[in-house]
mmCIF file of C-alpha atoms and ligand atoms in Angstrom:
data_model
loop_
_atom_site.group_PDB
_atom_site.id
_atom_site.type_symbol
_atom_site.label_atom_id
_atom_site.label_comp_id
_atom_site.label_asym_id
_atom_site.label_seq_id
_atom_site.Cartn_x
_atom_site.Cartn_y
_atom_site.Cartn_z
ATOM 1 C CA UNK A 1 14.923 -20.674 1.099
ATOM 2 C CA UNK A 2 15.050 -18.179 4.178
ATOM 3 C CA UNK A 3 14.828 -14.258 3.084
ATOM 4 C CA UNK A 4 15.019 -11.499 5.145
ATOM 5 C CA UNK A 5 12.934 -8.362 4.130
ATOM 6 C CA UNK A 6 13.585 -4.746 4.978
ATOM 7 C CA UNK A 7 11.306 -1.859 4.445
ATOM 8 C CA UNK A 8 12.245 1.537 5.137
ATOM 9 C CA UNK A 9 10.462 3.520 1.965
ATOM 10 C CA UNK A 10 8.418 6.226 3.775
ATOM 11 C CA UNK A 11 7.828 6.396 7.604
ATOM 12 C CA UNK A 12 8.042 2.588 8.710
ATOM 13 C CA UNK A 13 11.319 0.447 9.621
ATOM 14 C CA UNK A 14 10.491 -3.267 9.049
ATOM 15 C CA UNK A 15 12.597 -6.545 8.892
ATOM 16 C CA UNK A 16 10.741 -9.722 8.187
ATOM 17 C CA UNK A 17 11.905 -13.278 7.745
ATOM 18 C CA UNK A 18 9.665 -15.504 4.938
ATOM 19 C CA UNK A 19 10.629 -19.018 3.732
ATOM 20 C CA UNK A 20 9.562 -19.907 0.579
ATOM 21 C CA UNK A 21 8.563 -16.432 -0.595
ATOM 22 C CA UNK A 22 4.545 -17.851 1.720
ATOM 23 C CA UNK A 23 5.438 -18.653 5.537
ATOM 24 C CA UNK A 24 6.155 -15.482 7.825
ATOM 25 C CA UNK A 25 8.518 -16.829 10.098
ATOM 26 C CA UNK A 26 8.650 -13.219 11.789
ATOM 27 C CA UNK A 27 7.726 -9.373 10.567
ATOM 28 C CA UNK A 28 8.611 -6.135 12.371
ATOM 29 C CA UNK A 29 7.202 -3.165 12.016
ATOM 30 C CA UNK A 30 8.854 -0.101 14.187
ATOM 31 C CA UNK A 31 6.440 3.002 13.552
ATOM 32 C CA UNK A 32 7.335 6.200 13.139
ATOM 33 C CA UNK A 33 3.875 7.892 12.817
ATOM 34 C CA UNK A 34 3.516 9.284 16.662
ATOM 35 C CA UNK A 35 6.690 11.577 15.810
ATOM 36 C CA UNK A 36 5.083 12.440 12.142
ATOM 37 C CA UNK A 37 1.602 13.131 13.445
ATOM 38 C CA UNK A 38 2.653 16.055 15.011
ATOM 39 C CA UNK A 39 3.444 17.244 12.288
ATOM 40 C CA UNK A 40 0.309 16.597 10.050
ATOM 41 C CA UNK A 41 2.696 14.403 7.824
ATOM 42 C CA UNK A 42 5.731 12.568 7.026
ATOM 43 C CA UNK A 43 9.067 14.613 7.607
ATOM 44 C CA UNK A 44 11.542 12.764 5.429
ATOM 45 C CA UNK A 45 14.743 14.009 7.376
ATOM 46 C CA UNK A 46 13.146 13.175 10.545
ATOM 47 C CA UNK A 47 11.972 9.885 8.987
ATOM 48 C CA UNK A 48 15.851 9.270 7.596
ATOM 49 C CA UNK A 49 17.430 9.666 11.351
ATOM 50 C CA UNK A 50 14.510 7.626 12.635
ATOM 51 C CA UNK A 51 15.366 4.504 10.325
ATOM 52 C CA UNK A 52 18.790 4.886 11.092
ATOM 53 C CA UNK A 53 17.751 4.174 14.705
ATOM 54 C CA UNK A 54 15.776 1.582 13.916
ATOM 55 C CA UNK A 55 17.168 -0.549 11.591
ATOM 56 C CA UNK A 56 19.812 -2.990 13.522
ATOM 57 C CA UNK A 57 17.085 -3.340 16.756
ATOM 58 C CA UNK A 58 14.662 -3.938 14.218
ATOM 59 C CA UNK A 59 16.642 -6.314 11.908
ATOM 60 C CA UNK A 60 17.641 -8.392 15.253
ATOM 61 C CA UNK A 61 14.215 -8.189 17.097
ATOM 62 C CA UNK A 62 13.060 -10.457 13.403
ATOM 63 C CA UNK A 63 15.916 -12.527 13.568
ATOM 64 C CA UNK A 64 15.439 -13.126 17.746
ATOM 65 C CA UNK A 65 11.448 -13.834 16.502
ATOM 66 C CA UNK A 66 12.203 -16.450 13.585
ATOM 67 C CA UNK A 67 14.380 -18.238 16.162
ATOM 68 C CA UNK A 68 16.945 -17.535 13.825
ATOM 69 C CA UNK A 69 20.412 -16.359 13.456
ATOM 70 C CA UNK A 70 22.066 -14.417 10.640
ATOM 71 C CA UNK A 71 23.333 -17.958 9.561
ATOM 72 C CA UNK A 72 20.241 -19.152 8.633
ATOM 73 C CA UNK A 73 19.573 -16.043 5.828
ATOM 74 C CA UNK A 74 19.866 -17.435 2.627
ATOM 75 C CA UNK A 75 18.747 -14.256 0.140
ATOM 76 C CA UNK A 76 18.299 -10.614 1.378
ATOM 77 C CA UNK A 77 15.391 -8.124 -0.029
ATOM 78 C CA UNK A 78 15.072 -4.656 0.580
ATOM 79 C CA UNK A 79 12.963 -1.679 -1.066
ATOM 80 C CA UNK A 80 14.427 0.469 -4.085
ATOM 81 C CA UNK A 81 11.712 2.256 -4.681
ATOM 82 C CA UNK A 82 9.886 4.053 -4.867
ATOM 83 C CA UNK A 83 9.957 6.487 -2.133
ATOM 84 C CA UNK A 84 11.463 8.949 0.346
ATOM 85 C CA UNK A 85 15.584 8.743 -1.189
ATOM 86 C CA UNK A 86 16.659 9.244 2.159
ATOM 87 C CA UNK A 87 14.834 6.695 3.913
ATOM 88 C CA UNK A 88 15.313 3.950 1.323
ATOM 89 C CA UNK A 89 18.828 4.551 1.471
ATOM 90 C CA UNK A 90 18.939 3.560 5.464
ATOM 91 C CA UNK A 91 16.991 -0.213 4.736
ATOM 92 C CA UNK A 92 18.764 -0.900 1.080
ATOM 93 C CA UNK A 93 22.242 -0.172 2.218
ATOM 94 C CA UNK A 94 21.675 -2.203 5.174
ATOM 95 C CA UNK A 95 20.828 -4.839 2.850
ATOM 96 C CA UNK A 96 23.584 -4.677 0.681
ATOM 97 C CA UNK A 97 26.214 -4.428 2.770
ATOM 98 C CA UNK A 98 24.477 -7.775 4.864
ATOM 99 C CA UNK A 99 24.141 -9.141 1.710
ATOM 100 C CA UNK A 100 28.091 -8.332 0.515
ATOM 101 C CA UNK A 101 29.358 -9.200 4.029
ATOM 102 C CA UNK A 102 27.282 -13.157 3.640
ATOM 103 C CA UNK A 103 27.731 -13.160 0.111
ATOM 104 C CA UNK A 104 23.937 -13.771 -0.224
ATOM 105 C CA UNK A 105 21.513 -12.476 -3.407
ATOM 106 C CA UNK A 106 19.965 -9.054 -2.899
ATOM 107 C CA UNK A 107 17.047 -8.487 -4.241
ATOM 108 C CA UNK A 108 16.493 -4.687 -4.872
ATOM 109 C CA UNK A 109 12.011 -4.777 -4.389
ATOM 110 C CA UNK A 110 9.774 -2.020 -6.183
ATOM 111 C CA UNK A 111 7.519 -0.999 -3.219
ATOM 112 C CA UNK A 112 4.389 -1.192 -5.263
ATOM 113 C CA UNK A 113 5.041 -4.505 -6.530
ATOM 114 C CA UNK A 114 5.277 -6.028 -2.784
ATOM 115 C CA UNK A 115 2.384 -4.579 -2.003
ATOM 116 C CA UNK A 116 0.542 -6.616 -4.360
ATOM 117 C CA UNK A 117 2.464 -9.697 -2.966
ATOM 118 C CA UNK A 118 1.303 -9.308 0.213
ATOM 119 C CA UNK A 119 -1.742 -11.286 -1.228
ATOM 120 C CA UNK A 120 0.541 -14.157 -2.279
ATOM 121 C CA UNK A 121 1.344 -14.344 1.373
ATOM 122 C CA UNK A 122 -2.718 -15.550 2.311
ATOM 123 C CA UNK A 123 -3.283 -19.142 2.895
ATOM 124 C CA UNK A 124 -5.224 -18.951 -0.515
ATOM 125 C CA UNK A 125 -4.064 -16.159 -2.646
ATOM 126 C CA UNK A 126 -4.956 -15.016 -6.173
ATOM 127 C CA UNK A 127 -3.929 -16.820 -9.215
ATOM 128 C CA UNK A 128 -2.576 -15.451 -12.223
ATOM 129 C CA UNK A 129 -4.194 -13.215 -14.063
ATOM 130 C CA UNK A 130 -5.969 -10.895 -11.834
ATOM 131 C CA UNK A 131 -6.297 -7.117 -11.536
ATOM 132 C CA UNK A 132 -4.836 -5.482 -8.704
ATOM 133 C CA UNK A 133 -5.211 -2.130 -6.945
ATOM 134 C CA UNK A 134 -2.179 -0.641 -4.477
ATOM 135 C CA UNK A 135 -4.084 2.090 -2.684
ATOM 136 C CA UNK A 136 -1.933 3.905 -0.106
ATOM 137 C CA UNK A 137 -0.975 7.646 0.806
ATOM 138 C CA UNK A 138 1.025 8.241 -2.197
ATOM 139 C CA UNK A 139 -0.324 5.348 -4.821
ATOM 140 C CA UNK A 140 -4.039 4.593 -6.085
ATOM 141 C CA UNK A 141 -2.693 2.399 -9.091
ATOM 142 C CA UNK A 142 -4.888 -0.449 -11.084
ATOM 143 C CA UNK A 143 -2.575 -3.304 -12.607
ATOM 144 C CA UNK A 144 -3.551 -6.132 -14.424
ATOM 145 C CA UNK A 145 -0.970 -9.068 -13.303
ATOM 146 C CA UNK A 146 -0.276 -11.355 -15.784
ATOM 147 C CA UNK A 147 2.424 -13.070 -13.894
ATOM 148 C CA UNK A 148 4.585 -13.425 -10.860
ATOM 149 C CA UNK A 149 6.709 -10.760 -12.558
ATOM 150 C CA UNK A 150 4.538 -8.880 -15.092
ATOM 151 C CA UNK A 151 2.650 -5.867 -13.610
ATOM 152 C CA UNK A 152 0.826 -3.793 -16.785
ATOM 153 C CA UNK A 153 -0.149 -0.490 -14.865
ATOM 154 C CA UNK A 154 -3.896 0.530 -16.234
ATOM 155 C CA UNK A 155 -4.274 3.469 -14.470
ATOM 156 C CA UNK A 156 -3.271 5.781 -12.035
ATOM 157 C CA UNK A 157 -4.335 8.708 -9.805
ATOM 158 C CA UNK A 158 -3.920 12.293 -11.631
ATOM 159 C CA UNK A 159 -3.842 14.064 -8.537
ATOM 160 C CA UNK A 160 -3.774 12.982 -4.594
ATOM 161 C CA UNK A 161 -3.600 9.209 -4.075
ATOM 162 C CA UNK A 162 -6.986 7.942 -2.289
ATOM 163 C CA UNK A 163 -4.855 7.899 1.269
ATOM 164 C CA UNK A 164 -3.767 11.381 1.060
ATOM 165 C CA UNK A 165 -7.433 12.297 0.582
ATOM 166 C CA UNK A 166 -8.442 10.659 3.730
ATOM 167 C CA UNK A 167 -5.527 12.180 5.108
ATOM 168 C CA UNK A 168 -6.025 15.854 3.588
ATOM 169 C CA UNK A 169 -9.895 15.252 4.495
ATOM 170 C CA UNK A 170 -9.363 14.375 8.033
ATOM 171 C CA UNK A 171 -7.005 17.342 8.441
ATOM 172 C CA UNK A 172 -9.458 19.666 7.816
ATOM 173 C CA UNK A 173 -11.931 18.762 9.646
ATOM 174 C CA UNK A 174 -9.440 18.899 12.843
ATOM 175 C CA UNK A 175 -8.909 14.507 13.102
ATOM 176 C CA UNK A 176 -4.960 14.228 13.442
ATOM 177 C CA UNK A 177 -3.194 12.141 11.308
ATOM 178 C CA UNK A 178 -3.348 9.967 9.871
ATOM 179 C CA UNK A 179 -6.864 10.283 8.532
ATOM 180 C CA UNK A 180 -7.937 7.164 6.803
ATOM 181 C CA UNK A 181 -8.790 5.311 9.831
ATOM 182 C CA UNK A 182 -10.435 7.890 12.094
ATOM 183 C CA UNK A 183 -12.584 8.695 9.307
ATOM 184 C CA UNK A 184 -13.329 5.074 8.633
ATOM 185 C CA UNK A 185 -14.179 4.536 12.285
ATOM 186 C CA UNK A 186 -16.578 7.722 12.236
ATOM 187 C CA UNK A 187 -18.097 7.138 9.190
ATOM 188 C CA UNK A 188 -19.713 4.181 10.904
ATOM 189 C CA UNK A 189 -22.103 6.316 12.640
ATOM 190 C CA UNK A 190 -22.890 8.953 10.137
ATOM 191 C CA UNK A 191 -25.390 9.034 6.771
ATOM 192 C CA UNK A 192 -23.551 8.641 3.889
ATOM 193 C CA UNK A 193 -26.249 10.540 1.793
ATOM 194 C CA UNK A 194 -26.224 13.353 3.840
ATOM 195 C CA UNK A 195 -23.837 15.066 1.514
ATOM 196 C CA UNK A 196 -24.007 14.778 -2.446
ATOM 197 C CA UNK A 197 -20.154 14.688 -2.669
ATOM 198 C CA UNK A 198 -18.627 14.107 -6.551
ATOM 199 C CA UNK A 199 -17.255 11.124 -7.835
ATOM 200 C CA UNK A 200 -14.808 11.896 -10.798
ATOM 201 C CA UNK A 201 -14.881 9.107 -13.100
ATOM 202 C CA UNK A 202 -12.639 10.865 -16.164
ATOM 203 C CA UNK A 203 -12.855 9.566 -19.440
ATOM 204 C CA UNK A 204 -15.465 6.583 -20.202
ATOM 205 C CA UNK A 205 -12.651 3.972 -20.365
ATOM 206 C CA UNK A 206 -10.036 5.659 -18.293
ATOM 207 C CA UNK A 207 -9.135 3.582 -15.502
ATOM 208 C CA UNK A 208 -7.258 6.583 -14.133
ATOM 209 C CA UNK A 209 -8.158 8.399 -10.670
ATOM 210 C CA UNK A 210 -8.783 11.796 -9.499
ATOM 211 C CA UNK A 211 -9.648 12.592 -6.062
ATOM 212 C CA UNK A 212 -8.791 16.289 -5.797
ATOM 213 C CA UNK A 213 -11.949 17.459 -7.095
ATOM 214 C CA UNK A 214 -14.091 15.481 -4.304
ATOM 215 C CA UNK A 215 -11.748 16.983 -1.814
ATOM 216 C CA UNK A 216 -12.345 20.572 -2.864
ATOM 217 C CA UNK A 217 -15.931 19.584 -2.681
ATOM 218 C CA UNK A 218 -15.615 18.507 1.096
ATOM 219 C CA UNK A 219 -13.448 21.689 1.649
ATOM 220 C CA UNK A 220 -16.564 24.231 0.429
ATOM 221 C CA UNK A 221 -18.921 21.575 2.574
ATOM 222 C CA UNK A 222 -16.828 22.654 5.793
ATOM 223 C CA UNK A 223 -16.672 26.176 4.878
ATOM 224 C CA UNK A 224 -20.620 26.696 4.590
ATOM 225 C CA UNK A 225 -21.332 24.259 6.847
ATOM 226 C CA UNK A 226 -19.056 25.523 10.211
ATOM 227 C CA UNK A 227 -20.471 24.276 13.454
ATOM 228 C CA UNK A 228 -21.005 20.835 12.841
ATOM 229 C CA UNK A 229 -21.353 18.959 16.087
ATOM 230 C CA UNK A 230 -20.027 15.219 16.153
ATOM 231 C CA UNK A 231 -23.379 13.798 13.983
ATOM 232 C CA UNK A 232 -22.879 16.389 11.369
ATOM 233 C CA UNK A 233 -18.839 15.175 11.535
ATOM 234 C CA UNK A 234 -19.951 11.565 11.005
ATOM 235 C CA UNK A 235 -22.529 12.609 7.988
ATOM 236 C CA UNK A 236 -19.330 14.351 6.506
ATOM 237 C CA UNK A 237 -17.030 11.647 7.155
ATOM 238 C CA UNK A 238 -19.434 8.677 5.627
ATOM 239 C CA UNK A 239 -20.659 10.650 2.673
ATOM 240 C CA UNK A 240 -16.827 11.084 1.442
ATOM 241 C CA UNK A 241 -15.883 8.059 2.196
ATOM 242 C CA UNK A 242 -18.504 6.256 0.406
ATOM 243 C CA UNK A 243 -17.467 8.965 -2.569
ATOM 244 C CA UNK A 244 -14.076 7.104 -2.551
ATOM 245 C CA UNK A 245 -15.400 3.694 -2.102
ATOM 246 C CA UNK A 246 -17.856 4.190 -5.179
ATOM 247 C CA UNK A 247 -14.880 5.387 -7.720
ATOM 248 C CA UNK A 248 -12.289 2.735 -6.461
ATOM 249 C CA UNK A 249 -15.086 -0.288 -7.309
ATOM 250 C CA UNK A 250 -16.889 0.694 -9.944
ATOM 251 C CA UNK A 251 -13.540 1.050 -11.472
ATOM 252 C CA UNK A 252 -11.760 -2.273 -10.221
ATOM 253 C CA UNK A 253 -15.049 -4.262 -11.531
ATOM 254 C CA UNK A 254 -14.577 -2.418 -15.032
ATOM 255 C CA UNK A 255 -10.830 -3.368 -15.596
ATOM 256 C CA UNK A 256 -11.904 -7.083 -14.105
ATOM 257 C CA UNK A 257 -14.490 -7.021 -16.752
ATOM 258 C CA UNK A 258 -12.407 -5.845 -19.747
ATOM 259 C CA UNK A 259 -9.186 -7.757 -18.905
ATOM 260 C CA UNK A 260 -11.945 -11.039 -18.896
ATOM 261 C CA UNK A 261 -10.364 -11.688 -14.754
ATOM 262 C CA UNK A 262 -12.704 -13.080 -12.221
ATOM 263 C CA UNK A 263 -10.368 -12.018 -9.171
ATOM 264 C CA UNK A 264 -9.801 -8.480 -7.931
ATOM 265 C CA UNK A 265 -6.937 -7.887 -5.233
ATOM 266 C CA UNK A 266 -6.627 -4.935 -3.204
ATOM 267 C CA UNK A 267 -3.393 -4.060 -1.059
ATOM 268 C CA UNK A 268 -1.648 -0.715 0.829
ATOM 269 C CA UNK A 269 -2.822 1.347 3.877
ATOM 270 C CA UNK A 270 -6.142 2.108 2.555
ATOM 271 C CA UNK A 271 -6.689 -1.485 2.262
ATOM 272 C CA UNK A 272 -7.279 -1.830 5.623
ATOM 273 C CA UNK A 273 -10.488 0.021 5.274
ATOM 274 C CA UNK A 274 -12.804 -3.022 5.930
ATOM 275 C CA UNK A 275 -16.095 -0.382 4.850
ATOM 276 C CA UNK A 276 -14.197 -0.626 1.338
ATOM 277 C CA UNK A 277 -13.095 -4.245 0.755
ATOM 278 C CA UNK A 278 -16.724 -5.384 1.984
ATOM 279 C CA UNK A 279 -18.644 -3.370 -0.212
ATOM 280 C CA UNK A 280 -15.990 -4.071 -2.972
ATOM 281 C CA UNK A 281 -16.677 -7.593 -2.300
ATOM 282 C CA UNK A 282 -20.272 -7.540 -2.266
ATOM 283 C CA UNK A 283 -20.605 -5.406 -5.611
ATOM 284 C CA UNK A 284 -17.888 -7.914 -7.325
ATOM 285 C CA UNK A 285 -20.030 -11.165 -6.120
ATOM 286 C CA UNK A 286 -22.513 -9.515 -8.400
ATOM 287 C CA UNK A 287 -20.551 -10.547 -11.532
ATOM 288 C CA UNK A 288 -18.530 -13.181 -10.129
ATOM 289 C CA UNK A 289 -15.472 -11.991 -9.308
ATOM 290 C CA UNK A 290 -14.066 -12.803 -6.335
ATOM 291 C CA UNK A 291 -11.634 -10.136 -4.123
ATOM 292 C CA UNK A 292 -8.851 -10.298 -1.853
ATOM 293 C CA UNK A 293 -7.225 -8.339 0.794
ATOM 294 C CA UNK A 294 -4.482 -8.523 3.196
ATOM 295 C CA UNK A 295 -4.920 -9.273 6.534
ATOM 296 C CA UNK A 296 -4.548 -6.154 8.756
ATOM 297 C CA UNK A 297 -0.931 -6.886 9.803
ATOM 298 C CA UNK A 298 0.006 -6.819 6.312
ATOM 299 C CA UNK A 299 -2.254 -3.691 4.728
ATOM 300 C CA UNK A 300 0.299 -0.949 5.513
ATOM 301 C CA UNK A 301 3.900 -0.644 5.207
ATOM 302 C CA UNK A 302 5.735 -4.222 6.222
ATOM 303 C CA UNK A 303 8.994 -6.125 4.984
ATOM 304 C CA UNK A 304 7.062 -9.362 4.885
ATOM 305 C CA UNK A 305 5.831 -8.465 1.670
ATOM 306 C CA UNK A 306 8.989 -6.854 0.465
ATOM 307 C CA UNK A 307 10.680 -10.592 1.155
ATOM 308 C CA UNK A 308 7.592 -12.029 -0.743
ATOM 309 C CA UNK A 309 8.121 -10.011 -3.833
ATOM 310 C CA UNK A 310 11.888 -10.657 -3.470
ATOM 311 C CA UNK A 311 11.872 -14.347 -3.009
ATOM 312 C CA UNK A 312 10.283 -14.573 -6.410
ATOM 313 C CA UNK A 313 12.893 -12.463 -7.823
ATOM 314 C CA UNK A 314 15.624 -14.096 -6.430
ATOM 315 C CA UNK A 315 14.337 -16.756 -7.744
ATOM 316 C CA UNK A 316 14.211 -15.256 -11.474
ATOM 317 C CA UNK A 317 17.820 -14.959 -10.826
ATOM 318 C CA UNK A 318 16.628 -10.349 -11.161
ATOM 319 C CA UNK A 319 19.609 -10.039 -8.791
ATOM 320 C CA UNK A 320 20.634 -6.205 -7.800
ATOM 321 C CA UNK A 321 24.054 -5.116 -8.897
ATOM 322 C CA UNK A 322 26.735 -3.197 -7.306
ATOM 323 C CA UNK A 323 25.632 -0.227 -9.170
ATOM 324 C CA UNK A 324 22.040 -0.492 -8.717
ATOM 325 C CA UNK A 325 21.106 2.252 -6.523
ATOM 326 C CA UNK A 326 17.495 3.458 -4.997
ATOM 327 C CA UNK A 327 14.996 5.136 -6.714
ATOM 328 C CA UNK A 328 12.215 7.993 -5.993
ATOM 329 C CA UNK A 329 9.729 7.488 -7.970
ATOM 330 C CA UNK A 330 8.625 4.517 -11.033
ATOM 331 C CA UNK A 331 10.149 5.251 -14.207
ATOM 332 C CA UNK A 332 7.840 3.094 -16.270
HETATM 333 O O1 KG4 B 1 0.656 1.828 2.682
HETATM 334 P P1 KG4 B 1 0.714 2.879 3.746
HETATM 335 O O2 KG4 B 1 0.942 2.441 5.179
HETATM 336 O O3 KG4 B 1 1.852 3.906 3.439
HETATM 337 C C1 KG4 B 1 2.052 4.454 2.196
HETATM 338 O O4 KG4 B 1 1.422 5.511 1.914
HETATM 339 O O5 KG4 B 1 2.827 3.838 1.400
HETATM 340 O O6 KG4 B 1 -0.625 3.739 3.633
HETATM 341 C C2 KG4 B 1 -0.931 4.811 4.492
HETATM 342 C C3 KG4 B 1 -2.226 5.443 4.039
HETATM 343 C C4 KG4 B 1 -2.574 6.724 4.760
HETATM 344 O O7 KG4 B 1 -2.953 7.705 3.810
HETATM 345 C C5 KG4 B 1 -3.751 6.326 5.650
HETATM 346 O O8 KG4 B 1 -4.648 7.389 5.916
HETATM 347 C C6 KG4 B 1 -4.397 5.243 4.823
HETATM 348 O O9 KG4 B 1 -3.328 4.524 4.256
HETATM 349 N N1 KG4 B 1 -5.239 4.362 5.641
HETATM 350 C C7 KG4 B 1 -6.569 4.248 5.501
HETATM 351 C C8 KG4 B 1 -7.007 3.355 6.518
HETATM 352 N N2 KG4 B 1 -5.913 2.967 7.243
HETATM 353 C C9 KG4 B 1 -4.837 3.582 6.678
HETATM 354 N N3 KG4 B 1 -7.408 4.821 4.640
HETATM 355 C C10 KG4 B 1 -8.713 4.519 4.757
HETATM 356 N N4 KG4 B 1 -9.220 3.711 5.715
HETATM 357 C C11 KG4 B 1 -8.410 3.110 6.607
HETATM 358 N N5 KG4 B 1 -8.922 2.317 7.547
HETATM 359 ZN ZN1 ZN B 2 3.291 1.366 0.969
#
């Protein structure tokens, strides 16, 4: 079964076309972050009119890769939510109407969910149960995945998602956007003792997140601390990042331990922080659990995933209705 993905939930337009919910046969991914970054951030009207733009070249450009025509679609799968309503609303009614126009299933994909199913898309990916974490600019949430369709959500971030810290972070000290890998690539250099940043854990058993507290921290750093030449930058850089690092594992290995799972899989932007998954993976090895990770292509925002996720639920017969529309933000 040939699905074609689209992804259009914050400030990337992507088409992808996946057989059998595991071979990518072709993923696009049309950027918008040059236009955002000057900005410091995503504009979502700006991000709307950019999909808009983007959406048939894109759609055809995965088609023309596949060696495919629109023939050869057999099921279509596009974001819901959650996200910007504007831009979802350029990918998913693209969707339905290809879908309506072909009479094909639509699948209607929760963002969050296809992130963690861009791990069922590696030659050897998790089995069921294992815990998951989606770490991006606007998510840090754990899940322990029962199924291929039941996500329990364990915990969540109370404040700024671990992406937006890097992002927030790298902002301030004057690193463009966006921040996560600039800071990953100058942490490499600097001495990630050099500054005794806090790592919030919350309650004893929470497995909830809070990063705004270690951002303030960083903020007063910078403030007494104004003339810091590119070592000092690097000293800053590592020390928060291994802040973020230390949180995200100690609490992945906790809800592995507790849900009795010996697989951990991380996905989203942050993902692609290499620094984290290694040290994730070395820590886990400890106590025998093993971890996973995307490939780079597939870390950030992509429609492979989205036809992944939507394959399965196609699949499950969880077809979207006429009156299904997107949504914003989880309601569960
Ligand atoms: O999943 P994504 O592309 O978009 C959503 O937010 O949904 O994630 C983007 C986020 C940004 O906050 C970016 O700074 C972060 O992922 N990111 C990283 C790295 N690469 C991207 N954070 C830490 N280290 C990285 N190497
Ligand atoms: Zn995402």
């Amino acid at each position: 079964m040939i699905i074609l993905g689209i992804e259009s939930s914050c400030d990337e337009t992507a088409a992808a076309v996946v057989k059998d919910g595991r071979q990518i046969l072709s993923s696009v991914v049309a950027s918008q972050v040059d236009t955002h970054a000057k900005y410091g951030g995503v504009v979502p009207e700006l991000a709307s009119r950019m999909h808009v733009e983007a959406i048939t070249p894109v759609v055809d450009q995965a088609l023309a890769d596949a060696g495919i025509t629109r023939d050869a679609i057999d099921g279509v799968a596009a974001t819901r939510g959650p996200g910007l309503i504007g831009a979802l609303l350029v990918g998913f009614s693209f969707a339905r109407a290809f879908a309506w126009a072909r009479k094909l299933p639509l699948a209607g994909v929760n963002h969050l969910e296809a992130h963690i199913y861009s791990l069922m898309l590696l030659e050897h990916p998790p089995v069921f149960p294992f815990i998951a974490l989606v770490v991006s600019g606007g998510h840090t949430n754990i899940y322990h995945v029962t199924s291929p369709h039941d996500f329990k959500r364990l915990g969540q971030t109370r404040d700024d998602a671990a992406g937006e810290a890097f992002d927030k972070v790298a902002k301030m000290m004057g690193l463009g956007y966006p921040g996560g890998p600039v800071i990953e690539r100058l942490a490499k250099t600097g001495n990630p003792a050099a500054a005794s940043f806090p790592r919030s854990m919350l309650q004893k058993d929470s497995f909830d997140f809070s990063f705004s507290g270690l951002k303030s921290a960083v903020a007063r750093y910078l403030h007494e601390h104004p003339d810091l030449d590119e070592a000092g930058k690097a000293d800053v850089a590592a020390s928060f990042q291994t802040a973020v690092i230390d949180v995200l594992t100690r609490k992945l290995i906790r809800a592995a331990l507790s849900c009795k799972c010996s697989q951990i899989g991380v996905a989203g932007g942050v993902s692609a922080n290499r620094t984290f998954v290694e040290t994730l993976t070395r820590e886990a090895k400890k106590r025998r659990i093993d971890v996973y990770a995307p490939p780079l292509s597939l870390c950030g925002d992509n429609a492979a995933m989205i036809a992944a996720r939507g394959y399965t639920m196609i699949q499950n017969n969880e077809l979207c209705g006429p009156d299904q529309d997107v949504y914003s933000r989880v309601k569960v």
